Amino acid sequence: KACKKLYFNNPMWPGEAHSLKVENILYRGKSEFQEILVFESSIYGKVLVLDGLVQLSEKDECAYQEMIAHLPLCSITSPKTVLVVGGGDGAVLREVSRHPSVEHIDICEIDKMVIDVSKKFFPQLAVGFQDPRVHLHIADATEFLRLAPEGKYDAVIVDSSDPVGPAQELVEKPFFETIARALRPGGVLCNMAESMWLHTHLIQDMISVCHQTFKGSVEYAWASVPTYPSGVIGFLLCSTAGPPVDFKNPVNSIEKLEGALKHKRELKFYNSEMHSAAFALPAFLRREVSAL
Ligand code: AAT
């Protein structure tokens, strides 16, 4: 009975639960910020769980990480300076590194233990940390962004946990204001933006805060990620005042970059068609978003 109560009482998705069969628990620890669990699942490979919430699985991490990195970076020409918020597993860095124009990547992750665990159990994700352009900052992103130089970044990617626990402040207006300040004119933000099935109000709040904060475009995109609650995840894309950004029609196509680079690791999910398709919204969401 107690188990059932716990199972269905998650504040982010009360009344529902998703199960994965655990073959083997590989790691269980507690950092200063959260509980960290890694297990081997039957179907989705290894899974990283923070405070009881699935952050990624080996099978479908490609969808989330490729989309959250390439949606913003393919929407502007020659991104050079990029900030990743959260993302301690390293996979967003791995994706950002595909862009040859990028010269400097800052990552601000609050919890060093997530990085250590990822290096041990998810080397094909943590490989992102090996790129010499990467500069690691272990800090709370709200503090890091308050101190960031004005106009430093071409793109900011917020790959943060759900807004319970250490990521609570990352969906609030002061945080978005510091991001807008840290971006150059015409710079872009891509922010993890939850599930359209479960968090319509949270999405509406984030969109209206972003309309007030970012004076360029504000768009919502989404992708299928089976191990996230309800099987989808959203991305909020915003640009600051300056050269206009047309998120739906990427100017910096990945196919050209990939062709030039002949990358060792092929993209599994993202391509230009998926990029544009991600902005097609179901009727109910389009109504709710356009009313803002
Ligand atoms: N790459 C997919 C996994 C994540 S990880 C989110 C990361 O954000 C975690 O490592 C967590 O420690 C970090 N984080 C949380 N709060 C902060 C903060 N205030 N400052 C810096 N880093 C932070 C995201 C999964 C999305 C799940 C969707 N349901």
Coordinates of C-alpha atoms and ligand atoms in Angstrom, one line a residue:
K1 CA 0.0 0.0 0.0
A2 CA 2.8 2.4 1.0
C3 CA 4.6 1.5 -2.2
K4 CA 1.5 2.3 -4.3
K5 CA 1.2 5.7 -2.5
L6 CA 4.8 6.5 -3.3
Y7 CA 4.5 5.3 -6.8
F8 CA 1.5 7.4 -7.8
N9 CA 2.4 10.5 -5.7
N10 CA 5.1 12.1 -7.7
P11 CA 4.4 15.9 -7.7
M12 CA 5.2 16.2 -11.4
W13 CA 2.8 13.5 -12.6
P14 CA 0.4 12.5 -9.8
G15 CA -1.8 9.5 -10.5
E16 CA 0.3 7.8 -13.1
A17 CA 3.5 5.8 -13.2
H18 CA 5.7 4.1 -15.9
S19 CA 7.6 0.9 -15.2
L20 CA 10.8 -0.4 -16.5
K21 CA 12.0 -3.9 -15.6
V22 CA 15.2 -3.7 -13.5
E23 CA 17.7 -6.4 -14.4
N24 CA 20.4 -5.2 -12.1
I25 CA 21.1 -2.2 -9.9
L26 CA 24.6 -0.9 -10.8
Y27 CA 24.9 2.1 -8.5
R28 CA 23.0 3.8 -5.7
G29 CA 24.3 6.9 -4.0
K30 CA 23.4 10.2 -2.4
S31 CA 25.0 13.5 -3.3
E32 CA 24.7 16.8 -1.5
F33 CA 21.8 17.5 -3.9
Q34 CA 20.0 14.3 -4.8
E35 CA 19.7 10.6 -4.8
I36 CA 21.5 9.0 -7.8
L37 CA 20.6 5.6 -9.2
V38 CA 21.9 3.7 -12.2
F39 CA 20.3 0.4 -13.2
E40 CA 20.4 -2.0 -16.2
S41 CA 16.9 -2.3 -17.7
S42 CA 15.7 -5.2 -19.8
I43 CA 14.8 -3.1 -22.9
Y44 CA 16.2 0.4 -22.6
G45 CA 19.8 -0.3 -21.6
K46 CA 21.3 1.5 -18.6
V47 CA 19.1 4.1 -17.0
L48 CA 20.1 7.2 -14.9
V49 CA 17.6 8.2 -12.2
L50 CA 17.8 11.3 -10.0
D51 CA 15.5 11.6 -7.0
G52 CA 13.3 8.8 -8.4
L53 CA 12.9 10.5 -11.9
V54 CA 14.3 9.0 -15.1
Q55 CA 16.9 11.4 -16.6
L56 CA 17.9 9.2 -19.5
S57 CA 18.2 5.7 -20.9
E58 CA 20.8 4.5 -23.3
K59 CA 18.2 3.5 -25.9
D60 CA 16.4 6.8 -26.2
E61 CA 18.8 9.5 -24.9
C62 CA 19.6 10.3 -28.6
A63 CA 16.2 11.8 -29.1
Y64 CA 16.4 14.3 -26.2
Q65 CA 20.0 15.2 -26.4
E66 CA 20.2 15.6 -30.2
M67 CA 17.1 17.7 -30.3
I68 CA 17.9 20.0 -27.3
A69 CA 21.4 20.7 -28.8
H70 CA 20.7 21.0 -32.6
L71 CA 17.3 22.8 -32.5
P72 CA 19.1 25.9 -31.3
L73 CA 22.5 25.5 -32.9
C74 CA 21.1 24.8 -36.3
S75 CA 18.9 27.8 -36.1
I76 CA 21.7 30.4 -36.2
T77 CA 24.7 30.7 -38.5
S78 CA 28.2 29.8 -37.0
P79 CA 27.4 29.5 -33.3
K80 CA 30.7 30.1 -31.4
T81 CA 30.1 30.4 -27.7
V82 CA 27.7 28.0 -26.0
L83 CA 26.5 27.5 -22.4
V84 CA 25.0 24.2 -21.2
V85 CA 23.1 24.4 -18.0
G86 CA 22.8 21.0 -16.1
G87 CA 23.6 18.2 -18.5
G88 CA 26.1 16.5 -16.1
D89 CA 25.9 13.3 -18.1
G90 CA 27.9 15.0 -20.9
A91 CA 25.7 14.0 -23.8
V92 CA 24.6 17.5 -24.7
L93 CA 28.3 18.4 -24.8
R94 CA 28.8 15.5 -27.2
E95 CA 26.2 16.9 -29.5
V96 CA 27.3 20.6 -29.3
S97 CA 30.8 19.3 -30.2
R98 CA 29.6 18.2 -33.6
H99 CA 29.5 21.9 -34.6
P100 CA 32.8 22.9 -36.1
S101 CA 32.1 26.7 -35.7
V102 CA 31.9 26.3 -31.9
E103 CA 35.0 27.6 -30.2
H104 CA 34.0 27.7 -26.5
I105 CA 31.6 25.6 -24.5
D106 CA 30.8 26.3 -20.8
I107 CA 28.9 23.8 -18.8
C108 CA 27.4 24.7 -15.4
E109 CA 26.3 21.6 -13.5
I110 CA 25.4 21.8 -9.8
D111 CA 26.3 18.2 -8.9
K112 CA 29.8 16.8 -9.5
M113 CA 28.6 13.3 -8.5
V114 CA 26.4 13.1 -11.6
I115 CA 29.4 13.7 -13.8
D116 CA 31.5 11.1 -12.0
V117 CA 28.7 8.5 -12.2
S118 CA 28.2 9.2 -15.9
K119 CA 31.9 8.9 -16.6
K120 CA 31.8 5.5 -14.9
F121 CA 28.6 4.0 -16.3
F122 CA 27.8 6.0 -19.5
P123 CA 31.1 6.6 -21.2
Q124 CA 29.5 7.0 -24.6
L125 CA 27.7 10.1 -23.1
A126 CA 30.4 11.4 -20.9
V127 CA 32.7 11.4 -23.9
G128 CA 31.4 15.0 -24.3
F129 CA 33.7 16.2 -21.5
Q130 CA 36.8 15.2 -23.5
D131 CA 36.4 17.9 -26.1
P132 CA 39.1 20.6 -25.4
R133 CA 36.5 23.4 -26.1
V134 CA 34.6 22.3 -22.9
H135 CA 35.0 24.3 -19.7
L136 CA 33.4 22.8 -16.6
H137 CA 31.9 24.9 -13.8
I138 CA 30.5 23.1 -10.8
A139 CA 27.9 25.6 -9.6
D140 CA 24.3 26.5 -9.2
A141 CA 23.3 27.8 -12.6
T142 CA 21.2 30.7 -11.1
E143 CA 24.4 32.0 -9.5
F144 CA 26.6 31.3 -12.6
L145 CA 24.2 33.2 -14.9
R146 CA 23.9 36.1 -12.5
L147 CA 27.7 36.6 -12.8
A148 CA 28.0 35.8 -16.6
P149 CA 29.3 38.6 -18.8
E150 CA 26.6 40.4 -20.8
G151 CA 26.2 39.2 -24.3
K152 CA 28.8 36.4 -24.0
Y153 CA 26.8 33.5 -25.5
D154 CA 25.4 32.7 -29.0
A155 CA 23.3 29.9 -27.5
V156 CA 22.3 28.7 -24.0
I157 CA 20.9 25.2 -23.6
V158 CA 19.1 24.4 -20.4
D159 CA 19.3 20.6 -19.9
S160 CA 18.0 20.7 -16.3
S161 CA 16.1 18.4 -14.1
D162 CA 12.3 18.8 -13.5
P163 CA 11.5 21.8 -11.4
V164 CA 11.4 20.0 -8.0
G165 CA 14.6 20.0 -6.0
P166 CA 17.7 21.9 -7.2
A167 CA 16.1 22.9 -10.5
Q168 CA 13.1 24.7 -8.9
E169 CA 14.4 28.2 -9.7
L170 CA 15.2 27.3 -13.3
V171 CA 11.7 27.9 -14.5
E172 CA 11.2 31.3 -12.9
K173 CA 11.4 34.7 -14.5
P174 CA 14.6 36.0 -12.8
F175 CA 16.5 33.0 -14.3
F176 CA 15.2 33.7 -17.8
E177 CA 16.2 37.3 -17.4
T178 CA 19.8 36.4 -16.6
I179 CA 19.9 34.1 -19.7
A180 CA 18.6 36.9 -21.9
R181 CA 21.3 39.2 -20.5
A182 CA 24.0 36.6 -21.1
L183 CA 23.0 36.1 -24.8
R184 CA 24.2 38.3 -27.6
P185 CA 21.6 40.2 -29.7
G186 CA 19.9 37.5 -31.9
G187 CA 21.3 34.8 -29.6
V188 CA 19.1 31.7 -28.8
L189 CA 17.9 29.7 -25.8
C190 CA 16.7 26.1 -25.8
N191 CA 15.1 25.1 -22.6
M192 CA 13.7 21.7 -21.6
A193 CA 10.0 22.2 -21.4
E194 CA 8.2 19.2 -20.0
S195 CA 5.3 17.3 -21.4
M196 CA 2.4 18.9 -23.3
W197 CA 0.1 16.1 -22.0
L198 CA 0.9 16.6 -18.3
H199 CA 2.2 20.2 -17.8
T200 CA 0.2 22.5 -20.0
H201 CA 0.0 25.1 -17.3
L202 CA 3.7 25.0 -16.6
I203 CA 4.4 25.3 -20.3
Q204 CA 2.0 28.3 -20.6
D205 CA 3.7 30.0 -17.7
M206 CA 7.1 29.5 -19.2
I207 CA 6.0 30.7 -22.6
S208 CA 4.4 33.9 -21.2
V209 CA 7.5 34.6 -19.0
C210 CA 9.7 34.1 -22.1
H211 CA 7.5 36.4 -24.2
Q212 CA 8.1 39.1 -21.6
T213 CA 11.8 38.4 -21.4
F214 CA 13.0 37.6 -24.9
K215 CA 12.2 40.2 -27.5
G216 CA 12.8 38.0 -30.6
S217 CA 10.9 34.8 -31.3
V218 CA 9.4 32.3 -28.8
E219 CA 8.5 28.9 -30.1
Y220 CA 7.6 25.4 -28.6
A221 CA 8.8 22.2 -30.1
W222 CA 8.6 18.6 -29.0
A223 CA 9.9 15.1 -29.6
S224 CA 9.1 11.5 -28.6
V225 CA 11.2 10.1 -25.8
P226 CA 9.6 6.9 -24.5
T227 CA 11.2 6.8 -21.1
Y228 CA 10.0 10.3 -20.1
P229 CA 6.5 10.6 -18.5
S230 CA 3.8 10.4 -21.2
G231 CA 6.5 9.6 -23.8
V232 CA 7.1 13.1 -25.0
I233 CA 9.3 16.1 -24.0
G234 CA 9.1 19.7 -25.1
F235 CA 11.6 22.4 -25.8
L236 CA 11.2 26.1 -25.5
L237 CA 13.1 28.1 -28.1
C238 CA 13.6 31.8 -27.6
S239 CA 15.8 34.5 -29.3
T240 CA 16.8 37.9 -28.0
A241 CA 16.2 41.1 -30.0
G242 CA 18.6 41.5 -32.9
P243 CA 19.0 39.5 -36.2
P244 CA 15.7 37.6 -36.4
V245 CA 15.7 33.9 -35.9
D246 CA 13.3 31.6 -37.8
F247 CA 13.5 28.5 -35.6
K248 CA 11.2 26.4 -37.9
N249 CA 13.6 26.7 -40.9
P250 CA 17.2 25.9 -39.8
V251 CA 19.8 28.1 -41.5
N252 CA 22.7 26.0 -40.3
S253 CA 21.7 22.6 -41.6
I254 CA 23.2 19.6 -39.9
E255 CA 23.5 17.6 -43.1
K256 CA 26.0 20.1 -44.4
L257 CA 28.1 19.8 -41.2
E258 CA 27.9 16.1 -41.1
G259 CA 28.9 15.7 -44.7
A260 CA 31.9 17.9 -44.1
L261 CA 32.9 16.1 -40.9
K262 CA 32.3 12.4 -41.5
H263 CA 31.6 12.0 -37.8
K264 CA 32.5 8.8 -36.0
R265 CA 29.1 8.6 -34.3
E266 CA 26.1 9.0 -36.6
L267 CA 23.1 11.0 -35.5
K268 CA 20.3 8.6 -34.5
F269 CA 17.3 11.0 -34.3
Y270 CA 17.9 14.6 -35.4
N271 CA 17.8 15.7 -39.1
S272 CA 16.5 18.9 -40.8
E273 CA 13.0 17.3 -41.4
M274 CA 12.7 16.3 -37.7
H275 CA 13.7 19.9 -36.8
S276 CA 10.9 21.5 -38.7
A277 CA 8.4 18.9 -37.8
A278 CA 9.1 19.4 -34.1
F279 CA 7.3 22.7 -34.3
A280 CA 4.0 21.2 -35.5
L281 CA 1.7 21.4 -32.5
P282 CA -1.5 19.5 -31.8
A283 CA -4.6 21.6 -32.0
F284 CA -5.2 21.9 -28.2
L285 CA -1.6 23.0 -27.6
R286 CA -1.6 25.5 -30.5
R287 CA -4.7 27.1 -29.0
E288 CA -3.3 27.3 -25.6
V289 CA 0.1 28.6 -26.8
S290 CA -1.3 31.2 -29.3
A291 CA -3.7 32.6 -26.7
L292 CA -0.6 33.9 -24.8
Ligands
AAT1 N1 20.8 15.0 -20.1 C1 19.6 14.6 -19.6 C2 19.4 14.6 -18.2 C3 19.0 15.6 -17.5 S1 20.1 16.0 -16.3 C4 19.7 17.4 -15.5 C5 20.9 17.9 -14.7 O1 20.6 19.2 -14.2 C6 21.3 17.0 -13.5 O2 22.6 16.5 -13.6 C7 21.2 18.0 -12.3 O3 22.2 17.8 -11.3 C8 21.3 19.4 -13.0 N2 20.8 20.5 -12.3 C9 19.7 20.6 -11.5 N3 19.5 21.8 -11.0 C10 20.6 22.5 -11.4 C11 21.0 23.9 -11.1 N4 20.3 24.7 -10.3 N5 22.2 24.3 -11.6 C12 22.9 23.5 -12.4 N6 22.6 22.2 -12.7 C13 21.4 21.7 -12.2 C14 17.7 16.3 -17.7 C15 16.6 15.3 -17.8 C16 15.2 16.0 -18.1 C17 14.1 15.1 -17.5 C18 12.8 15.5 -18.1 N7 11.7 14.8 -17.4

